[in-house]
Short mmCIF file of C-alpha atoms and ligand atoms in Angstrom, two decimals:
data_model
loop_
_atom_site.label_atom_id
_atom_site.label_comp_id
_atom_site.label_asym_id
_atom_site.label_seq_id
_atom_site.Cartn_x
_atom_site.Cartn_y
_atom_site.Cartn_z
CA MET A 1 -14.90 -39.40 12.28
CA ASN A 2 -14.34 -39.67 8.38
CA MET A 3 -10.41 -39.48 7.38
CA LYS A 4 -9.53 -39.10 3.65
CA LEU A 5 -5.72 -38.92 2.74
CA ASN A 6 -4.87 -36.82 -0.54
CA ILE A 7 -1.81 -37.06 -1.09
CA TYR A 8 0.35 -35.83 -4.17
CA GLN A 9 3.55 -35.53 -6.21
CA THR A 10 4.38 -32.24 -5.80
CA ASP A 11 3.59 -29.55 -2.76
CA THR A 12 2.06 -27.41 -6.17
CA GLU A 13 -0.51 -30.22 -6.64
CA VAL A 14 -1.25 -30.57 -2.78
CA LEU A 15 -2.12 -26.39 -2.91
CA ALA A 16 -4.19 -26.63 -5.44
CA ALA A 17 -6.08 -29.52 -4.67
CA LEU A 18 -6.66 -27.45 -0.94
CA ALA A 19 -7.31 -24.12 -2.26
CA ARG A 20 -10.17 -25.81 -4.26
CA HIS A 21 -11.10 -27.10 -1.12
CA PHE A 22 -11.06 -24.39 0.78
CA ALA A 23 -13.54 -22.88 -1.98
CA ASP A 24 -16.15 -26.20 -2.49
CA LEU A 25 -16.17 -25.70 1.26
CA SER A 26 -16.93 -21.72 1.26
CA LYS A 27 -19.71 -22.28 -1.94
CA GLN A 28 -21.29 -24.91 0.57
CA ALA A 29 -21.15 -22.68 3.69
CA ILE A 30 -22.46 -19.76 1.98
CA GLU A 31 -25.20 -21.21 -0.10
CA SER A 32 -26.67 -22.86 2.89
CA ASN A 33 -26.16 -20.34 5.75
CA GLY A 34 -24.29 -17.15 4.39
CA ARG A 35 -20.90 -17.20 5.38
CA PHE A 36 -17.80 -19.58 5.66
CA SER A 37 -15.69 -19.37 8.85
CA VAL A 38 -12.23 -20.10 8.28
CA ALA A 39 -9.71 -21.26 11.44
CA LEU A 40 -6.07 -20.40 9.41
CA SER A 41 -2.67 -21.72 10.46
CA GLY A 42 0.85 -20.40 11.09
CA GLY A 43 3.65 -21.17 10.44
CA SER A 44 5.31 -21.27 6.95
CA SER A 45 3.08 -23.98 5.16
CA PRO A 46 0.04 -21.71 4.02
CA LYS A 47 1.67 -19.31 3.18
CA LYS A 48 1.57 -20.58 -0.63
CA LEU A 49 -1.88 -21.26 -0.25
CA HIS A 50 -2.90 -18.12 0.33
CA GLU A 51 -1.27 -16.48 -2.32
CA LEU A 52 -2.46 -19.25 -4.62
CA LEU A 53 -6.40 -18.11 -3.28
CA ALA A 54 -5.51 -14.36 -3.66
CA SER A 55 -5.24 -15.02 -6.74
CA GLU A 56 -6.49 -18.13 -8.69
CA TYR A 57 -9.66 -18.28 -6.58
CA ARG A 58 -10.22 -13.91 -6.48
CA ASP A 59 -12.97 -13.87 -8.54
CA SER A 60 -14.43 -17.43 -7.29
CA ILE A 61 -14.83 -17.06 -4.09
CA GLU A 62 -17.18 -14.50 -2.78
CA TRP A 63 -14.80 -13.36 -0.09
CA ASP A 64 -17.01 -10.75 1.69
CA LYS A 65 -18.89 -13.80 3.38
CA VAL A 66 -15.84 -15.33 4.47
CA TYR A 67 -14.53 -14.82 8.08
CA PHE A 68 -11.07 -15.76 8.97
CA PHE A 69 -9.59 -16.60 12.67
CA PHE A 70 -7.12 -18.48 14.06
CA GLY A 71 -6.17 -21.62 15.34
CA ASP A 72 -2.89 -20.47 16.83
CA GLU A 73 -1.36 -17.42 17.11
CA ARG A 74 1.94 -16.47 19.10
CA ASP A 75 2.52 -13.94 21.78
CA VAL A 76 3.91 -11.58 19.54
CA PRO A 77 2.84 -7.72 18.84
CA LEU A 78 0.59 -8.60 15.20
CA THR A 79 3.25 -6.43 13.74
CA ASP A 80 6.34 -9.31 14.56
CA ALA A 81 7.74 -11.56 11.59
CA GLN A 82 6.50 -14.22 13.78
CA SER A 83 2.90 -12.95 13.41
CA ASN A 84 0.00 -15.52 12.20
CA TYR A 85 -2.09 -12.67 11.49
CA LEU A 86 0.81 -10.07 9.59
CA MET A 87 1.90 -13.30 7.86
CA ALA A 88 -1.74 -13.63 6.46
CA LYS A 89 -2.43 -10.34 6.28
CA GLN A 90 0.19 -10.31 4.03
CA THR A 91 -0.29 -12.91 1.48
CA LEU A 92 -3.98 -13.17 2.22
CA PHE A 93 -6.10 -10.03 3.36
CA ASP A 94 -4.20 -7.31 2.18
CA PRO A 95 -4.34 -9.03 -1.66
CA LEU A 96 -8.08 -9.51 -1.37
CA GLY A 97 -8.68 -6.30 0.38
CA ILE A 98 -10.53 -8.39 2.98
CA ASP A 99 -12.67 -5.85 5.09
CA PRO A 100 -11.22 -5.73 8.83
CA SER A 101 -14.28 -6.95 10.59
CA HIS A 102 -14.83 -10.20 9.21
CA ILE A 103 -10.84 -10.63 11.16
CA TYR A 104 -10.46 -12.12 14.13
CA ALA A 105 -6.85 -11.32 14.97
CA VAL A 106 -5.90 -12.75 18.78
CA GLN A 107 -5.32 -9.15 20.42
CA THR A 108 -1.87 -10.50 22.08
CA ALA A 109 -1.40 -6.93 23.01
CA LEU A 110 -3.65 -8.04 25.90
CA GLY A 111 -0.78 -10.22 26.58
CA ALA A 112 -1.44 -13.73 26.30
CA GLU A 113 -4.27 -15.36 29.27
CA GLU A 114 -6.27 -11.73 28.73
CA ALA A 115 -6.14 -12.46 24.84
CA ALA A 116 -6.70 -16.33 24.75
CA LYS A 117 -9.97 -15.23 27.49
CA ASP A 118 -10.82 -12.65 24.85
CA TYR A 119 -10.39 -14.64 22.13
CA THR A 120 -13.26 -16.31 23.18
CA ARG A 121 -15.31 -14.08 24.10
CA HIS A 122 -15.27 -13.03 20.12
CA LEU A 123 -15.85 -16.49 19.47
CA ILE A 124 -19.01 -17.32 21.38
CA GLY A 125 -20.22 -13.85 19.86
CA PHE A 126 -19.91 -14.67 16.70
CA PHE A 127 -21.57 -18.79 17.14
CA ASP A 128 -24.01 -16.85 19.06
CA GLY A 129 -22.88 -18.69 21.90
CA HIS A 130 -22.90 -21.82 21.47
CA ASN A 131 -19.69 -24.37 20.86
CA ALA A 132 -17.21 -22.98 18.06
CA CYS A 133 -18.16 -24.55 15.03
CA PHE A 134 -15.84 -24.08 12.25
CA ASP A 135 -17.03 -24.27 8.90
CA LEU A 136 -13.48 -25.57 8.28
CA VAL A 137 -10.19 -25.54 10.43
CA ILE A 138 -6.48 -25.49 8.57
CA LEU A 139 -3.87 -26.87 10.28
CA GLY A 140 -0.03 -27.99 9.63
CA LEU A 141 1.81 -30.31 11.52
CA GLY A 142 5.69 -29.96 13.28
CA ASP A 143 8.12 -31.77 12.53
CA ASN A 144 7.55 -32.96 16.30
CA SER A 145 4.13 -34.10 15.94
CA HIS A 146 2.17 -30.83 16.72
CA THR A 147 -0.14 -28.92 15.68
CA ALA A 148 -1.61 -25.44 16.59
CA SER A 149 0.05 -24.69 19.23
CA LEU A 150 -0.73 -28.57 21.13
CA PHE A 151 3.00 -28.91 21.41
CA PRO A 152 3.71 -32.97 23.24
CA HIS A 153 3.91 -32.93 26.97
CA THR A 154 2.37 -30.37 27.35
CA SER A 155 -0.60 -29.62 29.44
CA VAL A 156 -2.98 -27.85 27.10
CA LEU A 157 -3.51 -31.93 25.43
CA THR A 158 -5.74 -32.59 28.38
CA ASP A 159 -7.70 -29.27 28.15
CA ASP A 160 -11.49 -31.19 27.44
CA SER A 161 -12.79 -27.83 27.07
CA ALA A 162 -13.82 -26.31 23.30
CA SER A 163 -11.40 -23.28 23.87
CA VAL A 164 -9.01 -21.12 23.50
CA GLN A 165 -5.77 -21.71 26.20
CA ALA A 166 -2.57 -19.28 26.38
CA LEU A 167 0.27 -21.07 28.02
CA TYR A 168 4.30 -20.99 28.23
CA ILE A 169 5.50 -23.46 25.68
CA ASP A 170 9.53 -24.49 26.18
CA GLU A 171 10.09 -25.62 22.81
CA VAL A 172 10.37 -22.36 21.67
CA LYS A 173 10.75 -19.68 24.51
CA MET A 174 7.14 -18.48 24.10
CA ASN A 175 3.92 -18.30 25.09
CA ARG A 176 1.37 -19.21 22.43
CA ILE A 177 -2.72 -19.00 22.15
CA THR A 178 -4.34 -21.59 20.81
CA PHE A 179 -7.61 -23.39 20.49
CA THR A 180 -7.61 -26.89 22.62
CA ALA A 181 -8.33 -30.17 20.44
CA PRO A 182 -12.13 -29.97 21.26
CA LEU A 183 -12.11 -26.62 19.60
CA ILE A 184 -10.83 -27.83 16.72
CA ASN A 185 -12.80 -31.46 16.82
CA ASN A 186 -15.85 -29.40 17.32
CA ALA A 187 -15.33 -28.01 12.76
CA HIS A 188 -17.24 -29.28 10.33
CA HIS A 189 -14.18 -29.61 8.08
CA ILE A 190 -10.34 -29.82 9.33
CA ALA A 191 -7.77 -29.87 6.60
CA PHE A 192 -4.13 -30.27 7.50
CA LEU A 193 -1.30 -29.00 4.96
CA VAL A 194 1.75 -31.15 5.43
CA TYR A 195 4.49 -30.87 2.34
CA GLY A 196 8.30 -31.80 2.62
CA ALA A 197 10.12 -35.01 3.41
CA GLY A 198 10.48 -33.38 6.75
CA LYS A 199 7.37 -33.62 7.79
CA ALA A 200 7.41 -38.13 7.31
CA GLU A 201 8.62 -39.10 10.31
CA ALA A 202 5.49 -37.46 11.96
CA VAL A 203 3.25 -38.02 9.36
CA LYS A 204 4.04 -41.68 10.66
CA HIS A 205 3.65 -41.00 13.61
CA ILE A 206 0.56 -39.42 13.75
CA LEU A 207 -1.28 -41.80 11.52
CA GLU A 208 -0.46 -45.24 11.65
CA ASP A 209 2.19 -45.02 15.24
CA PRO A 210 0.08 -46.49 18.06
CA THR A 211 -2.08 -43.39 19.80
CA ASP A 212 0.55 -41.40 22.28
CA ILE A 213 -0.87 -38.19 22.70
CA GLN A 214 1.51 -36.79 25.07
CA GLU A 215 4.06 -37.31 22.11
CA TYR A 216 2.43 -36.92 18.83
CA PRO A 217 -0.41 -34.57 19.91
CA ALA A 218 -1.59 -34.23 16.25
CA GLN A 219 -3.18 -37.29 17.40
CA LEU A 220 -5.81 -35.84 18.84
CA ILE A 221 -7.03 -34.23 15.79
CA GLN A 222 -9.97 -36.80 15.36
CA GLY A 223 -12.85 -34.21 13.01
CA ALA A 224 -16.05 -35.60 11.57
CA ASP A 225 -14.64 -35.16 8.13
CA LEU A 226 -10.60 -34.75 8.69
CA GLN A 227 -8.67 -34.78 4.97
CA TRP A 228 -4.37 -34.68 4.85
CA PHE A 229 -3.35 -33.09 2.02
CA LEU A 230 0.18 -34.35 1.06
CA ASP A 231 2.91 -34.37 -0.92
CA GLU A 232 4.63 -37.64 -1.84
CA PRO A 233 7.45 -37.09 0.21
CA ALA A 234 5.61 -36.60 3.52
CA ALA A 235 3.52 -39.17 2.98
CA SER A 236 6.69 -41.28 2.15
CA LYS A 237 7.35 -43.38 5.48
CA LEU A 238 3.15 -44.43 5.60
CA GLU A 239 3.11 -48.15 5.19
CA ASN A 240 -0.71 -48.46 3.83
CA LYS A 241 -1.69 -45.31 1.70
O1 LIG B 301 2.22 -20.88 14.94
C1 LIG B 301 2.11 -22.32 14.14
O2 LIG B 301 3.51 -22.15 14.13
C2 LIG B 301 1.92 -23.21 13.16
O3 LIG B 301 0.35 -23.31 13.96
C3 LIG B 301 2.21 -24.50 13.82
O4 LIG B 301 1.02 -25.93 14.00
C4 LIG B 301 2.85 -24.48 12.21
O5 LIG B 301 1.68 -24.99 11.58
C5 LIG B 301 4.06 -25.72 12.55
O6 LIG B 301 4.77 -26.24 13.64
C6 LIG B 301 4.60 -26.29 10.92
O7 LIG B 301 4.75 -25.02 10.78
P1 LIG B 301 5.43 -24.40 9.39
O8 LIG B 301 4.21 -24.99 8.38
O9 LIG B 301 6.08 -23.75 9.01
O10 LIG B 301 6.53 -26.47 8.53
#
């Protein structure tokens, strides 16, 4: 496992660095196997990243060879303001005119359980029956140390299958559909995008506190190439940086 901390003074620099990373990885993947598969994060942090990719990288990434997935989704209609798909549609897919056949939205209209099974079937199809191995998984970090929808003290934290699961999350009073940690960890590259002082405590827990995955689920993320993209405020409680 290779982990790298990329710490920048401002969120603008963090976003620029991750956008460069995205572009570099997409070029490598497309050169080596003709496509780039990326699982996007939900929440608010990625909005500015998407907007940057859709503007400054419009012409430098072969978008017609990029395939989009979601590391987690809320159990709401895809037209709902809380939908991770809708956020990506508005900030990335529509501005770039992405072919809908390259976008794998979680079909929440099926109901959470069936949507998770359906999504797993799509992953099996896309990865030709092999264990899904994304070129890049982008993750955010909640201030309670969750990532994707791997929330503290939930059953999915001990699920050792590389799969997509649906579960009710009491903390947010809704069903969520989420990649398990093993599915995320199968990825060639994983990038945490975390900025703002509000995340400093969680970053410290994840990177420097003793392992306690029930309290700090993002500690489960241990991929082959794991990179953190942080601003100084989010990294401010780290002792070793
Ligand atoms: O569906 C989601 O909400 C995300 O996948 C979740 O894991 C998010 O990344 C964190 O909650 C951070 O969210 P912010 O970026 O809004 O702080």
